[in-house]
Short mmCIF file of N, CA and C in Angstrom, two decimals:
data_model
loop_
_atom_site.label_atom_id
_atom_site.label_comp_id
_atom_site.label_asym_id
_atom_site.label_seq_id
_atom_site.Cartn_x
_atom_site.Cartn_y
_atom_site.Cartn_z
N MET A 28 0.96 -1.15 0.05
CA MET A 28 -0.01 -0.09 0.04
C MET A 28 0.95 1.37 -0.04
N LYS A 29 0.67 2.14 -0.85
CA LYS A 29 1.42 3.44 -0.84
C LYS A 29 1.15 4.31 0.03
N VAL A 30 2.18 4.98 0.75
CA VAL A 30 2.03 6.08 1.56
C VAL A 30 1.86 7.35 0.83
N ILE A 31 0.78 8.15 1.12
CA ILE A 31 0.45 9.46 0.58
C ILE A 31 0.93 10.64 1.15
N LYS A 32 0.99 10.69 2.64
CA LYS A 32 1.23 11.55 3.34
C LYS A 32 1.61 11.10 4.98
N THR A 33 2.88 11.71 5.42
CA THR A 33 3.04 11.36 6.79
C THR A 33 3.51 12.56 7.58
N VAL A 34 2.85 12.42 8.74
CA VAL A 34 3.14 13.71 9.65
C VAL A 34 3.84 13.17 11.13
N HIS A 35 4.78 13.71 11.42
CA HIS A 35 5.48 13.52 12.62
C HIS A 35 5.48 14.69 13.65
N LEU A 36 4.99 14.42 14.99
CA LEU A 36 4.72 15.74 15.86
C LEU A 36 5.68 15.12 17.01
N GLN A 37 5.99 16.20 17.88
CA GLN A 37 6.59 15.86 19.17
C GLN A 37 6.30 16.83 20.20
N TYR A 38 6.13 16.58 21.42
CA TYR A 38 5.80 17.29 22.42
C TYR A 38 6.81 17.17 23.76
N ILE A 39 7.63 18.12 24.02
CA ILE A 39 8.59 18.07 25.00
C ILE A 39 8.35 19.26 26.11
N ASP A 40 8.22 18.97 27.25
CA ASP A 40 8.13 19.88 28.36
C ASP A 40 9.08 19.29 29.57
N GLU A 41 9.00 19.91 30.69
CA GLU A 41 9.62 19.43 31.89
C GLU A 41 9.47 17.83 32.24
N THR A 42 8.29 17.34 31.94
CA THR A 42 8.07 16.05 32.47
C THR A 42 7.74 15.01 31.19
N SER A 43 7.65 15.51 30.21
CA SER A 43 6.89 14.51 29.00
C SER A 43 7.95 14.86 27.74
N ASP A 44 7.87 13.66 27.10
CA ASP A 44 8.58 13.68 25.86
C ASP A 44 7.80 12.77 24.78
N LYS A 45 6.71 13.32 24.18
CA LYS A 45 5.88 12.38 23.47
C LYS A 45 5.68 12.71 22.04
N VAL A 46 5.49 11.57 21.31
CA VAL A 46 5.35 11.63 19.94
C VAL A 46 4.08 11.27 19.51
N TRP A 47 3.71 11.93 18.33
CA TRP A 47 2.42 11.46 17.48
C TRP A 47 2.84 11.51 16.21
N GLU A 48 2.18 10.21 15.27
CA GLU A 48 2.70 10.13 13.99
C GLU A 48 1.42 9.80 13.31
N GLY A 49 0.88 10.23 12.08
CA GLY A 49 0.10 9.99 11.39
C GLY A 49 0.30 9.76 10.02
N THR A 50 -0.20 8.57 9.19
CA THR A 50 0.11 8.29 8.12
C THR A 50 -1.15 8.00 7.15
N LEU A 51 -1.26 8.67 5.99
CA LEU A 51 -2.30 8.47 5.03
C LEU A 51 -1.84 7.57 4.06
N TYR A 52 -2.74 6.61 3.76
CA TYR A 52 -2.39 5.55 2.64
C TYR A 52 -3.22 5.94 1.52
N GLU A 53 -3.02 5.53 0.38
CA GLU A 53 -3.65 5.73 -0.86
C GLU A 53 -5.19 5.25 -0.92
N ASN A 54 -5.37 4.36 -0.22
CA ASN A 54 -6.92 3.83 -0.01
C ASN A 54 -7.64 4.70 1.02
N ASP A 55 -7.11 5.75 1.62
CA ASP A 55 -7.65 6.78 2.36
C ASP A 55 -7.64 6.21 3.98
N ASP A 56 -7.07 5.02 4.21
CA ASP A 56 -6.85 4.60 5.56
C ASP A 56 -5.91 5.45 6.30
N VAL A 57 -5.93 5.71 7.43
CA VAL A 57 -5.06 6.68 8.36
C VAL A 57 -4.59 5.85 9.55
N LEU A 58 -3.28 5.64 9.64
CA LEU A 58 -2.82 4.92 10.79
C LEU A 58 -2.21 6.03 11.57
N CYS A 59 -2.57 6.03 13.08
CA CYS A 59 -2.10 7.27 13.92
C CYS A 59 -1.26 6.36 15.17
N ALA A 60 -0.06 6.78 15.41
CA ALA A 60 0.76 5.99 16.52
C ALA A 60 1.12 7.20 17.37
N TRP A 61 1.07 6.66 18.58
CA TRP A 61 1.43 7.62 19.63
C TRP A 61 2.06 6.99 20.81
N GLY A 62 2.90 7.80 21.76
CA GLY A 62 3.46 7.44 23.00
C GLY A 62 4.66 8.13 23.34
N ARG A 63 5.31 7.75 24.33
CA ARG A 63 6.69 8.54 24.75
C ARG A 63 7.79 8.21 23.91
N TYR A 64 8.58 9.04 23.67
CA TYR A 64 9.76 8.98 22.99
C TYR A 64 10.64 7.74 23.32
N GLY A 65 11.12 7.03 22.53
CA GLY A 65 11.90 5.85 22.76
C GLY A 65 11.24 4.60 23.31
N ASN A 66 9.87 4.47 23.57
CA ASN A 66 9.19 3.56 23.80
C ASN A 66 8.42 3.02 22.47
N THR A 67 7.71 1.76 22.80
CA THR A 67 6.89 0.98 21.53
C THR A 67 5.62 2.00 21.50
N LEU A 68 5.36 2.55 20.47
CA LEU A 68 4.14 3.21 20.08
C LEU A 68 2.93 2.70 20.09
N GLN A 69 1.73 3.00 20.76
CA GLN A 69 0.67 2.49 20.55
C GLN A 69 0.04 3.06 19.15
N SER A 70 -0.96 2.17 18.38
CA SER A 70 -1.38 2.70 17.15
C SER A 70 -2.75 2.25 17.02
N LYS A 71 -3.52 2.94 16.08
CA LYS A 71 -4.94 2.64 15.73
C LYS A 71 -5.06 2.99 14.33
N LEU A 72 -5.73 2.12 13.52
CA LEU A 72 -6.10 2.11 12.28
C LEU A 72 -7.55 2.88 11.93
N PHE A 73 -7.66 4.04 11.30
CA PHE A 73 -8.96 4.55 10.89
C PHE A 73 -9.10 4.19 9.53
N PRO A 74 -10.07 3.16 9.30
CA PRO A 74 -10.19 2.80 7.89
C PRO A 74 -10.98 3.96 7.01
N LYS A 75 -10.49 4.23 5.83
CA LYS A 75 -11.21 5.25 4.95
C LYS A 75 -11.59 6.57 5.60
N ALA A 76 -10.70 6.85 6.59
CA ALA A 76 -11.01 8.28 7.26
C ALA A 76 -10.41 9.43 6.42
N GLY A 77 -9.45 9.29 5.45
CA GLY A 77 -9.12 10.30 4.83
C GLY A 77 -8.12 11.32 5.30
N GLU A 78 -7.79 12.15 4.28
CA GLU A 78 -6.78 13.10 4.52
C GLU A 78 -7.43 14.43 5.45
N ALA A 79 -8.61 14.75 5.19
CA ALA A 79 -9.35 15.49 6.13
C ALA A 79 -9.10 15.23 7.79
N PHE A 80 -9.28 13.88 7.85
CA PHE A 80 -9.11 13.34 9.34
C PHE A 80 -7.82 13.59 9.75
N LEU A 81 -6.96 13.13 8.90
CA LEU A 81 -5.38 13.35 9.36
C LEU A 81 -5.27 14.74 9.64
N ASP A 82 -5.55 15.60 8.83
CA ASP A 82 -5.31 17.33 8.99
C ASP A 82 -5.94 17.70 10.17
N LYS A 83 -7.27 17.14 10.57
CA LYS A 83 -7.81 17.41 11.74
C LYS A 83 -7.10 17.05 13.07
N LYS A 84 -6.66 15.85 13.15
CA LYS A 84 -5.96 15.35 14.13
C LYS A 84 -4.75 16.04 14.44
N GLN A 85 -4.04 16.57 13.16
CA GLN A 85 -2.52 17.08 13.28
C GLN A 85 -2.86 18.52 13.75
N ASN A 86 -4.09 19.26 13.56
CA ASN A 86 -4.40 20.58 14.19
C ASN A 86 -4.64 20.62 15.63
N GLU A 87 -5.45 19.32 16.00
CA GLU A 87 -5.80 19.21 17.58
C GLU A 87 -4.33 19.11 18.20
N LYS A 88 -3.53 18.33 17.71
CA LYS A 88 -2.06 18.07 18.34
C LYS A 88 -1.28 19.47 18.50
N LEU A 89 -1.33 20.35 17.31
CA LEU A 89 -0.54 21.47 17.29
C LEU A 89 -1.02 22.64 18.33
N LYS A 90 -2.58 22.40 18.53
CA LYS A 90 -3.02 23.31 19.51
C LYS A 90 -2.79 22.82 20.81
N LYS A 91 -2.42 21.76 21.10
CA LYS A 91 -2.11 21.19 22.50
C LYS A 91 -0.48 21.45 22.99
N GLY A 92 0.16 21.93 21.92
CA GLY A 92 1.63 22.28 21.80
C GLY A 92 2.45 21.43 21.34
N TYR A 93 2.16 20.55 20.61
CA TYR A 93 2.99 19.62 19.72
C TYR A 93 3.81 20.51 18.65
N GLU A 94 4.79 20.05 18.32
CA GLU A 94 5.60 20.78 17.05
C GLU A 94 5.76 19.85 16.13
N ILE A 95 5.95 20.29 14.71
CA ILE A 95 6.17 19.25 13.59
C ILE A 95 7.78 18.95 13.59
N VAL A 96 8.01 17.76 13.52
CA VAL A 96 9.33 17.39 13.30
C VAL A 96 9.68 16.97 11.84
N GLU A 97 10.71 17.73 11.44
CA GLU A 97 11.09 17.55 10.04
C GLU A 97 11.79 16.18 9.60
N ASN A 98 11.68 15.48 8.64
CA ASN A 98 12.21 14.40 8.38
C ASN A 98 13.69 14.65 7.85
#
């Protein structure tokens, strides 16, 4: 399955070092993964959720203080 878009976000403060990743596939499935940096990430697949869903989740995380990580 071909990846269309990937988003990597990170949240760092005095007590946290969290990551969130979102991947959009060509069939409109979105895979989200999250957790503490350096640990195994939890993940959930959202079938047919589409790019609008991925963008919405990204914006929610940015409002909470996450920052985009450049690849």
